[in-house]
Short mmCIF file of C-alpha atoms in Angstrom, two decimals:
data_model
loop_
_atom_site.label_atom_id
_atom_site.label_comp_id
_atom_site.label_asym_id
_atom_site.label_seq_id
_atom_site.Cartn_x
_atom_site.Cartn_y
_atom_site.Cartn_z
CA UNK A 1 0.00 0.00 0.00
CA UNK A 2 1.25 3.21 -0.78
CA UNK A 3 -0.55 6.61 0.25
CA UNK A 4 0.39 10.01 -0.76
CA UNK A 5 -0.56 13.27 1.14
CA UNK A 6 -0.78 16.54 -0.20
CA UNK A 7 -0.73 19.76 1.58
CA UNK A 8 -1.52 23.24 1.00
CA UNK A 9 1.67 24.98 2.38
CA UNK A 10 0.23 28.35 4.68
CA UNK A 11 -3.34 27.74 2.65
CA UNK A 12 -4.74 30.77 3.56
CA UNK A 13 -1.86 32.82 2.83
CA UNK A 14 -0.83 31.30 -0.42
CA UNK A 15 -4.77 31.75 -2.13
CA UNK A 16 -4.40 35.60 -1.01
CA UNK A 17 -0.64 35.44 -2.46
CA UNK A 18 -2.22 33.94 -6.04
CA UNK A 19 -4.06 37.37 -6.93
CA UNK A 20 -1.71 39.42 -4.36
CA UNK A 21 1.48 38.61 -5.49
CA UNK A 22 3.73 41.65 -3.69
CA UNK A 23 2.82 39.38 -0.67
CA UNK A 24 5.32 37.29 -1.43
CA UNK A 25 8.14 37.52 1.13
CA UNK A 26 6.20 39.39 3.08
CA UNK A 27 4.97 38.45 6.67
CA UNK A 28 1.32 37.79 5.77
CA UNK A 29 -1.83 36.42 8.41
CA UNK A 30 -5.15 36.01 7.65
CA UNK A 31 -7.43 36.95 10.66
CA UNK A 32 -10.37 34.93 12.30
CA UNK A 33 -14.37 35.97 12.29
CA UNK A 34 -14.69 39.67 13.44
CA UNK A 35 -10.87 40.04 12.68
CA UNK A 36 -10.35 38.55 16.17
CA UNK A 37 -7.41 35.51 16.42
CA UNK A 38 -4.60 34.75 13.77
CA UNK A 39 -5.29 31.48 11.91
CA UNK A 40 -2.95 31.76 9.71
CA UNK A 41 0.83 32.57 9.04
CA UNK A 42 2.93 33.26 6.27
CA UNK A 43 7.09 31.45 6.55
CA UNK A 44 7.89 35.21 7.38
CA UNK A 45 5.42 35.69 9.99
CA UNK A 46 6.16 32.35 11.51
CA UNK A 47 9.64 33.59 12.00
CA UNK A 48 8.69 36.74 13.95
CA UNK A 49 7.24 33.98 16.28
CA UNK A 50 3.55 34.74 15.83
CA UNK A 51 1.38 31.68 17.25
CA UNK A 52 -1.54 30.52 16.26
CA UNK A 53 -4.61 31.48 17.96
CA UNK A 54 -3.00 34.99 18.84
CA UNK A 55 -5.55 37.81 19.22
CA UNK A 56 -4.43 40.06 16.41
CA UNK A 57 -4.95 43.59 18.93
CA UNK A 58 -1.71 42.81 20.80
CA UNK A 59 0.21 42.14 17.67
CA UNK A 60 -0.22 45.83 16.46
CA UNK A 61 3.12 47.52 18.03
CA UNK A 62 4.62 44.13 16.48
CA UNK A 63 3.20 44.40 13.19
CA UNK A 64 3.77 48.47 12.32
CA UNK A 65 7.42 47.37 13.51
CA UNK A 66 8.00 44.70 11.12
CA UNK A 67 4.97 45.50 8.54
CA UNK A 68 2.85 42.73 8.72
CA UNK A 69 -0.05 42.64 6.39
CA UNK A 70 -3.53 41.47 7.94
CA UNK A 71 -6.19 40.27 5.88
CA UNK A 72 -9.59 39.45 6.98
CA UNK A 73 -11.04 35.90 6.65
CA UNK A 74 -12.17 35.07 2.49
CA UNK A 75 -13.55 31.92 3.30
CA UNK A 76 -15.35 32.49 0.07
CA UNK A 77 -11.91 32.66 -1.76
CA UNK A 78 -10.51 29.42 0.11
CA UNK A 79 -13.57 27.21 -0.68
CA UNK A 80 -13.48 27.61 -4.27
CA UNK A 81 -9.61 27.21 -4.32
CA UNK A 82 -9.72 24.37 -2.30
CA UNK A 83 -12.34 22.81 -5.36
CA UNK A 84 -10.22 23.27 -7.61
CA UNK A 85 -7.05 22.26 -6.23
CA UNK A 86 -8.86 19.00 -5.59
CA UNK A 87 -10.53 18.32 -8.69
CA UNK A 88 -6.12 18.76 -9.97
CA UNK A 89 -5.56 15.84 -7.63
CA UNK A 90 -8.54 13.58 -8.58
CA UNK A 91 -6.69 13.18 -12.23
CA UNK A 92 -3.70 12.06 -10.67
CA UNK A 93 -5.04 8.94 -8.21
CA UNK A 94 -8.29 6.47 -9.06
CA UNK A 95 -9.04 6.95 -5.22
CA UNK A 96 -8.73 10.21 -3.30
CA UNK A 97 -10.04 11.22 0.36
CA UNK A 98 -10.38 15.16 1.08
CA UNK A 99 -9.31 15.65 4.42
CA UNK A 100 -9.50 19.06 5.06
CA UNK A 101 -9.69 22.10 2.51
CA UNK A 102 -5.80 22.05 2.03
CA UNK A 103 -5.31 18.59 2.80
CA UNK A 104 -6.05 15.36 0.59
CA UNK A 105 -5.40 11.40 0.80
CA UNK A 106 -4.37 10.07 -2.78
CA UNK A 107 -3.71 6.12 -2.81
CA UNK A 108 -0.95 5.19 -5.55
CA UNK A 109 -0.86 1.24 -4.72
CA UNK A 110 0.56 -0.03 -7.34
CA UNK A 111 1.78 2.24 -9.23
CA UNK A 112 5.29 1.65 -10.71
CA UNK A 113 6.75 4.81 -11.83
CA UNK A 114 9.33 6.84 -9.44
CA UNK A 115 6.82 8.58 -7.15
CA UNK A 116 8.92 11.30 -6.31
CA UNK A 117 8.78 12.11 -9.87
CA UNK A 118 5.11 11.82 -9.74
CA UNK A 119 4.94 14.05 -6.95
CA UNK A 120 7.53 16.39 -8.59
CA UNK A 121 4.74 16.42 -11.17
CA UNK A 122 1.87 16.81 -8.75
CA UNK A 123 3.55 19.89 -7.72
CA UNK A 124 4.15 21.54 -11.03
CA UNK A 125 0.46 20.86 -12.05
CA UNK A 126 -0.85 22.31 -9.20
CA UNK A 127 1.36 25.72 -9.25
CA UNK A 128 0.86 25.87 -13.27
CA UNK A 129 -3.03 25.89 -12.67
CA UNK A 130 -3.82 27.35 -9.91
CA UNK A 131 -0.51 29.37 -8.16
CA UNK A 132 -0.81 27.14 -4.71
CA UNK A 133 2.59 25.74 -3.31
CA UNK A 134 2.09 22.20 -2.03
CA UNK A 135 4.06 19.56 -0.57
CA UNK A 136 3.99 15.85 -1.13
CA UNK A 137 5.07 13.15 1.21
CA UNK A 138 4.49 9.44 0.50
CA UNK A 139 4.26 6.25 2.78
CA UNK A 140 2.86 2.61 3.45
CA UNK A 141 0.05 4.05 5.74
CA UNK A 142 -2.01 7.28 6.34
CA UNK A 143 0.24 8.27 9.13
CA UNK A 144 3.78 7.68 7.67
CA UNK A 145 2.32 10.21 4.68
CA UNK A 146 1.15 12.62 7.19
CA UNK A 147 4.81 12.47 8.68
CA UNK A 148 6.27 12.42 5.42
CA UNK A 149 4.78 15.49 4.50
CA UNK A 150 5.68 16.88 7.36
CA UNK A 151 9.74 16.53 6.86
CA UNK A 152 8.49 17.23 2.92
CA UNK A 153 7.58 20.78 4.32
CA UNK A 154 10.18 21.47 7.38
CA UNK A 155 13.45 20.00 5.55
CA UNK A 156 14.28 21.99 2.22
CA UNK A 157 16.32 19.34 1.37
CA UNK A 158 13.79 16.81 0.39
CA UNK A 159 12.83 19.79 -2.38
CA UNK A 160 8.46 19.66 -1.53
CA UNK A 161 8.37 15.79 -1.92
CA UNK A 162 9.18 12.60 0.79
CA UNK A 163 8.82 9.33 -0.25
CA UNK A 164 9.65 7.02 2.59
CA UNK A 165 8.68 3.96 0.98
CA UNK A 166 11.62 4.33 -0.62
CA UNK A 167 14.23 4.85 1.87
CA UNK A 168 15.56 1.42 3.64
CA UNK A 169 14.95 0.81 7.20
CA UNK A 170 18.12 2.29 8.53
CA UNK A 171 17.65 5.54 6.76
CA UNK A 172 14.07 5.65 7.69
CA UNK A 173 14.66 5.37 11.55
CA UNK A 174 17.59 7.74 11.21
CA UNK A 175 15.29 10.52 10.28
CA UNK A 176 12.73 9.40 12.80
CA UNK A 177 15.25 9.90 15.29
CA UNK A 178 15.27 13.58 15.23
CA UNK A 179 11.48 14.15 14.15
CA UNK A 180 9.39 14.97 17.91
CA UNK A 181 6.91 12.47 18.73
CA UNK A 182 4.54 15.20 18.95
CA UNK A 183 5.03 15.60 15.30
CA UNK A 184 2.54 12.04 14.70
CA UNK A 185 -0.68 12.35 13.24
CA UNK A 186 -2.74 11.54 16.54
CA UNK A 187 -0.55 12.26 18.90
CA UNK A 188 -1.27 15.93 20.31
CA UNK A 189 0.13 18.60 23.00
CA UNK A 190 -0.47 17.05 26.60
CA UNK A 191 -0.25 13.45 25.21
CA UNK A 192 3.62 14.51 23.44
CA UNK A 193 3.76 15.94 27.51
CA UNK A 194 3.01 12.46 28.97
CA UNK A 195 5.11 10.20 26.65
CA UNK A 196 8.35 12.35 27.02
CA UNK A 197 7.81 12.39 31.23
CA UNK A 198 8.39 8.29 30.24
CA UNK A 199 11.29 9.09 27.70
CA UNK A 200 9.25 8.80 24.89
CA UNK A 201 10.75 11.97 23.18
CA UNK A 202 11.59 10.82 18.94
CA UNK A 203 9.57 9.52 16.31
CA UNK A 204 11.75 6.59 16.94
CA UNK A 205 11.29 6.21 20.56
CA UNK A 206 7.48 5.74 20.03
CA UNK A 207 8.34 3.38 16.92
CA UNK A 208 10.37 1.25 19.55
CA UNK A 209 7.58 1.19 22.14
CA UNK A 210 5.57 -2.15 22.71
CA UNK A 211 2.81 -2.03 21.32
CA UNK A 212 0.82 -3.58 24.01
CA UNK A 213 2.37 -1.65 26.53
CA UNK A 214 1.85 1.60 24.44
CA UNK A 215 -2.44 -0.05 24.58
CA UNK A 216 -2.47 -0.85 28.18
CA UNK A 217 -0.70 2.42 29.43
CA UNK A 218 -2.74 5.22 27.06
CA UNK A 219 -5.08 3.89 24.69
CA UNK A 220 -6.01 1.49 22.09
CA UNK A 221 -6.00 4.74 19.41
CA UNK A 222 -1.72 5.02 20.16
CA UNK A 223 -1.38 1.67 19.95
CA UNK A 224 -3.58 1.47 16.27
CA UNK A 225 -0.89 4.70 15.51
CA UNK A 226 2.13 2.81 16.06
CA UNK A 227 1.12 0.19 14.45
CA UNK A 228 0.79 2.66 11.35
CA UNK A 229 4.38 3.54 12.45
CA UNK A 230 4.86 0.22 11.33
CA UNK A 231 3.83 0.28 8.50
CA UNK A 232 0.96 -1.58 9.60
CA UNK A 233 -2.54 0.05 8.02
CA UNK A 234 -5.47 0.54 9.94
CA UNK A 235 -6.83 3.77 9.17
CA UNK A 236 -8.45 2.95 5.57
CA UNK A 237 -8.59 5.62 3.10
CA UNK A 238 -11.89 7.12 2.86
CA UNK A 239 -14.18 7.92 -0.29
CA UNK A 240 -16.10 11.14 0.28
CA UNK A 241 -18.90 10.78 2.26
CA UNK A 242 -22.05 12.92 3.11
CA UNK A 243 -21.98 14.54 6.41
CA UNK A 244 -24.44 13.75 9.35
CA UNK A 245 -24.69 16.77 11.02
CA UNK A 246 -24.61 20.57 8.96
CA UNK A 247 -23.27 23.59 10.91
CA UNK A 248 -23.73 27.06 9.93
CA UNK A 249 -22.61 29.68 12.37
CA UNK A 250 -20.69 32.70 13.24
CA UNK A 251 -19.98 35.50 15.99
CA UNK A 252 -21.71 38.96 15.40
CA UNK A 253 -19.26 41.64 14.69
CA UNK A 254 -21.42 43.83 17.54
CA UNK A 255 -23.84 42.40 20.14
CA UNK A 256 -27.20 41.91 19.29
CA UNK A 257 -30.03 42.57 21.46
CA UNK A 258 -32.98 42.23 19.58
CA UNK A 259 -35.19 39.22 18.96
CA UNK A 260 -35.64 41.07 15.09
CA UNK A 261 -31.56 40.93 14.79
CA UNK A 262 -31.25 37.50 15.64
CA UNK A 263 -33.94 36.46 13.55
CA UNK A 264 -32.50 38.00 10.38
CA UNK A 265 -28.72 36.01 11.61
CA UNK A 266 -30.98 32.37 12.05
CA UNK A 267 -32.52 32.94 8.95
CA UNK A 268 -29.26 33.11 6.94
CA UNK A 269 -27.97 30.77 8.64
CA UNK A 270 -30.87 28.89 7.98
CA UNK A 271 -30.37 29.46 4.15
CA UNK A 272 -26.66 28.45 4.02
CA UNK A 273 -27.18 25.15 5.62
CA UNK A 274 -29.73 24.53 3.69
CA UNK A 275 -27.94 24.57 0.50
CA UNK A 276 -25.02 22.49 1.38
CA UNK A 277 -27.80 19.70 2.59
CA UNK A 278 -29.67 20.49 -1.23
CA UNK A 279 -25.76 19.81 -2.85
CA UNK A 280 -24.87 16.42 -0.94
CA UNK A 281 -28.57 15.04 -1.96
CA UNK A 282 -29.56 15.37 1.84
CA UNK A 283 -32.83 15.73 3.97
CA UNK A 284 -33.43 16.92 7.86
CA UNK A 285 -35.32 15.33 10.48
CA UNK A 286 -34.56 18.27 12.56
CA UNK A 287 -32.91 21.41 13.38
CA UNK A 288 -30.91 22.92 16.04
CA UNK A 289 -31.14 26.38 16.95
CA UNK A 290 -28.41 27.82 19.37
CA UNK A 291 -27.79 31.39 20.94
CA UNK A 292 -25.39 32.56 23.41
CA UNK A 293 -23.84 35.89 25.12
CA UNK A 294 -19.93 36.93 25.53
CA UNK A 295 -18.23 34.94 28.03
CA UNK A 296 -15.32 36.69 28.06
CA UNK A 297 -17.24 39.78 29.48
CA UNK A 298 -18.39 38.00 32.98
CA UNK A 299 -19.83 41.41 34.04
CA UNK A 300 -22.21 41.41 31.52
CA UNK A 301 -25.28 38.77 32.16
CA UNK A 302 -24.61 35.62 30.81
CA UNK A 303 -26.80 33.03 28.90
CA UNK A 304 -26.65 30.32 26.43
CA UNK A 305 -28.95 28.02 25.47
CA UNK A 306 -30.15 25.58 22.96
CA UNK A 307 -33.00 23.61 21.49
CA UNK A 308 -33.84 21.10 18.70
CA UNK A 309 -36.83 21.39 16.45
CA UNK A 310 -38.03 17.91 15.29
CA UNK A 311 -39.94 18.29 11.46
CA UNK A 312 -43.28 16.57 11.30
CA UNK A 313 -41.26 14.96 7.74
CA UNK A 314 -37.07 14.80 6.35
CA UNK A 315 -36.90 18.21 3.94
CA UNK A 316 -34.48 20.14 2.50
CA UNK A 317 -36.67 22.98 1.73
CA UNK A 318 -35.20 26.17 2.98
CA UNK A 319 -38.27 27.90 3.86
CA UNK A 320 -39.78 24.98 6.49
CA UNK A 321 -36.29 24.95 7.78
CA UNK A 322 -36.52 28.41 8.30
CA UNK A 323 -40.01 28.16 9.71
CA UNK A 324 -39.09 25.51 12.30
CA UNK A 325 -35.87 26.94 13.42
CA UNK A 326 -37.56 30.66 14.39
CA UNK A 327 -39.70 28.31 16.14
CA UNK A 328 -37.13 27.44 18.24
CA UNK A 329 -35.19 30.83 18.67
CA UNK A 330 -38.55 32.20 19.94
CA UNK A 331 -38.43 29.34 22.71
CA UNK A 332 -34.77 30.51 24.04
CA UNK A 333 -34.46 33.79 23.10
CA UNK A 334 -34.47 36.01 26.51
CA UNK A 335 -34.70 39.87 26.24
CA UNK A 336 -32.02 41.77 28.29
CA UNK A 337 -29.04 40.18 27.14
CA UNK A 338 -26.27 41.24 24.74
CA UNK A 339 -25.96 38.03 22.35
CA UNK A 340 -22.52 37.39 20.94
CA UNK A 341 -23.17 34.50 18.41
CA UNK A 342 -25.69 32.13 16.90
CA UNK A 343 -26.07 29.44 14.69
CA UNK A 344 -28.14 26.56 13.32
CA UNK A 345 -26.93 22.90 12.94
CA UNK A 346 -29.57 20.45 11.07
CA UNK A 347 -29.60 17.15 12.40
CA UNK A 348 -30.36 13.70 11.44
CA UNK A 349 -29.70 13.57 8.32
CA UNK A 350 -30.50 11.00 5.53
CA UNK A 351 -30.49 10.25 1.77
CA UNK A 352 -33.32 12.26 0.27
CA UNK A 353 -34.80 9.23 -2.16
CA UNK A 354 -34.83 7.12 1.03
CA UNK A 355 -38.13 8.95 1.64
CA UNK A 356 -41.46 8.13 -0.22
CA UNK A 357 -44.51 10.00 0.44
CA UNK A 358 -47.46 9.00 1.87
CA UNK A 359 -51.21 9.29 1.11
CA UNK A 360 -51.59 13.45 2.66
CA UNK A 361 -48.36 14.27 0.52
CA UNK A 362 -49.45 16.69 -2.13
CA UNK A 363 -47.00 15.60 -4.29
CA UNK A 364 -47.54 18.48 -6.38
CA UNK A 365 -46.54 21.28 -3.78
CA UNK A 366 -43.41 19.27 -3.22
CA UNK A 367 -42.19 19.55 -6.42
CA UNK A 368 -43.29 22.82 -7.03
CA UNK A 369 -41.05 23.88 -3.69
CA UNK A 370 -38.06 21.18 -4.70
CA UNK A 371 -37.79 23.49 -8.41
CA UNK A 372 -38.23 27.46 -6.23
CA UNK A 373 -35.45 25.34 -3.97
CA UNK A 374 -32.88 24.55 -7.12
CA UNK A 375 -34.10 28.20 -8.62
CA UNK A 376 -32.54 29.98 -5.85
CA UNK A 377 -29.40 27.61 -5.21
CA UNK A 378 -29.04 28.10 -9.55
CA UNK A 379 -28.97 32.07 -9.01
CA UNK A 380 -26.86 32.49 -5.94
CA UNK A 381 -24.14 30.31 -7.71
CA UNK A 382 -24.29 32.04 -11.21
CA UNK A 383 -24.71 35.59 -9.73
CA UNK A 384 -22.91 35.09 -6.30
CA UNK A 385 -23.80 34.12 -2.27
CA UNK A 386 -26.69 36.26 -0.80
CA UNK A 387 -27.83 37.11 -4.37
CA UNK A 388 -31.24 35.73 -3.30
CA UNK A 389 -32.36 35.02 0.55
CA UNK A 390 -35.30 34.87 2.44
CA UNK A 391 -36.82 38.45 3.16
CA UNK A 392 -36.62 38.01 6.88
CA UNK A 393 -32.78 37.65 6.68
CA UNK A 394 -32.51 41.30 5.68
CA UNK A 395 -30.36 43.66 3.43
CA UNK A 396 -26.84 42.64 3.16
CA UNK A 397 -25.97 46.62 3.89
CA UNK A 398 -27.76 47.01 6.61
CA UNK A 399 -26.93 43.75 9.13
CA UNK A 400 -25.50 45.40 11.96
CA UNK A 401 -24.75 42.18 12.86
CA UNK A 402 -22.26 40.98 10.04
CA UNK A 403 -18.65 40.03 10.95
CA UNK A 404 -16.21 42.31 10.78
CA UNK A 405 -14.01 41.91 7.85
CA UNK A 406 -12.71 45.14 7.28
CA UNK A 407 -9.57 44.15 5.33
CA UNK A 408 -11.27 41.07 3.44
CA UNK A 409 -9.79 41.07 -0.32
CA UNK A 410 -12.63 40.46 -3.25
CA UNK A 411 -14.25 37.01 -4.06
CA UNK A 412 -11.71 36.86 -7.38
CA UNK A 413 -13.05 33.55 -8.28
CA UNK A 414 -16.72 33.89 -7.45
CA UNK A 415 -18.16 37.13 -7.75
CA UNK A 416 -18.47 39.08 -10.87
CA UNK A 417 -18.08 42.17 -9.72
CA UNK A 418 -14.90 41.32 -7.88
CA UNK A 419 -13.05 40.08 -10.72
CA UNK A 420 -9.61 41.62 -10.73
CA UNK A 421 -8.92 43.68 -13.57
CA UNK A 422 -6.22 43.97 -16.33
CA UNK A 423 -5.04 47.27 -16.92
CA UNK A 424 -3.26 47.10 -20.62
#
């Protein structure tokens, strides 16, 4: 068996960089919801020793010092990279598994050509068609990839691309040696804390470990990741799969007090979720409605709650989504309190032809509903998100609510009107 991973290097970063490109060499983050947190760093702003997570306000006397450039959030921009930087891969494997939007799973069992090569040519497709520099790393399991990748991306040497399947043994646990155990797929902060209080400090080290001894003194998931280690498989690759649960939610740039605000927020909410259940062929048995203040300001009066709307039958129709999660936001809402985020999360989900109707279905009405459904999702992706919404969601302009993105750079990829432009 032979998996290759390949990785986005600085994802975020390098999509701005593609239409930006006097970023380059520049320390560069992209900034959370509301511009809050860092979530991600350019080489150059890694260096100045920026961590992840760090609220971008105290960085400010560190940023006019060294000129780091902040952009807001373009999840918008990301997505549609991340689509096509997949559908690259997908030519290149018979079986891939998207991981993550900067991360996918190709399996090249039994292919016989050099792989580094192959990756080498990975690599050059991928920068040729879409400007996004990746890194390749190659191994027997899921887990070697995922650590081949990672020396692919810290150790210049290795030129983007690590191929451990074909380095012997000896060379193998040589560079295991100085690779952290922390650095395994799996293996995170605190547990990298309790293996190194036993001497457990190297890639190696944990390689060495017995694996029953690694089961019966953690758990029977580090013991299944050594065996990886190994070269042993157990974590299978994965075709894509629908999802069971669909989250749409965000943090209000400014606190909202009204039940009228937070209606608006549910209702797009509502809408977004909606349309990703519509595009993996999905249908809801319920929806989740959640609300909840700013804990981080304990003198302000706190309150968070939650409720789950069962639907008398499985839809994907927007509009009794909507009608059954205001339902619930009525139930919870409580006047007095300055509400810091929201969201919707639609729950049991299941394949929409699993469902046949029965004899008080107008069938009619159904379909009449199922074509307004595909009219709407047809406009919003030829004209742009938000292009059509319920009413009650309100006027793009005037959400007080919206995140802050004050430095967000234009939807180049999928928005018309923010198509960059050519100057001859």
């Amino acid at each position: 068996m032979k998996i290759a991973l390949v990785d986005v290097n600085n994802c975020y970063v390098s999509c701005e960089r593609v239409f930006n490109p006097r970023l380059e060499g520049k320390p560069v983050v992209v900034l959370s919801n509301n511009d809050g947190c860092v979530v991600a760093r350019s080489a150059e702003a890694k260096a100045l020793r920026i961590a992840m997570g760090e609220p971008w306000f105290k960085l400010k006397n560190l940023a006019n010092k060294h000129g780091i450039i902040a952009h807001s959030s373009n999840y918008a921009l990301y997505a549609d990279m991340s689509n096509r930087f997949m559908s690259i891969l997908s030519n290149f494997a018979p079986h891939i598994e998207i991981y993550s939007i900067d991360e996918c799973f190709l399996d090249l069992s039994g292919f016989s050509m050099d792989l580094t090569e192959y990756a080498q040519e990975i690599r050059k497709k991928v920068w040729q068609w879409v400007g996004l520099p990746v890194c390749v790393g190659i191994g027997s399991t899921k887990t070697l990839s995922k650590l081949a990748n990672h020396v692919a991306k810290k150790k210049p040497k290795w030129n983007g691309v690590c191929d451990l399947t074909a380095l012997p043994s000896v060379l193998q646990h040589q560079l295991f040696s100085g690779i952290d155990a922390g650095e395994v797929w799996g293996v995170g902060r605190k547990l990298q804390e309790s293996l190194n209080a036993i001497g457990i400090k190297s890639v190696l080290d944990l390689i060495n470990a017995g694996p029953v001894w690694i089961r019966n003194r953690f758990s029977v998931t580090l013991a299944r990741t050594l065996s990886e280690l190994n070269g042993i498989p157990c974590i299978e690759l994965e075709e894509a799969a629908s999802k069971h649960q669909i989250m749409s939610s965000r943090s209000f740039g400014q606190p909202v007090k009204t039940f009228s605000d937070l209606s608006e927020s549910i209702t797009l909410y509502v809408a977004r979720a909606a349309e990703k259940l519509r595009l993996q062929g999905s249908v809801a048995g319920g929806i989740q409605v959640h609300i909840r203040t700013n804990p981080f300001k304990p003198d302000d009066p706190q309150y968070s709650q939650g409720v789950i709307m069962p639907l008398m039958a499985p839809t994907d129709d927007t509009l009794k989504l909507n009608r059954a999660a205001l339902a619930g936001l009525k139930r919870i809402y409580r006047p007095g309190h300055a509400y810091a985020k929201a969201g919707v999360t639609l729950v049991g989900l299941s394949t929409k032809h699993q469902h046949s109707a029965d004899l008080l279905t107008d069938c009619d009405a159904i379909e009449k509903r199922s074509m307004l459904m595909k009219t709407m999702d047809a406009i919003n992706m030829k004209y742009g998100k938000n292009t059509l919404d319920p009413g009650i969601s309100g006027i793009t302009e005037r959400r007080a609510w919206s995140m802050k993105r004050g430095n967000r750079t234009p939807a180049y990829t999928t928005d018309w009107n923010e198509l960059p432009i050519a100057l001859a």
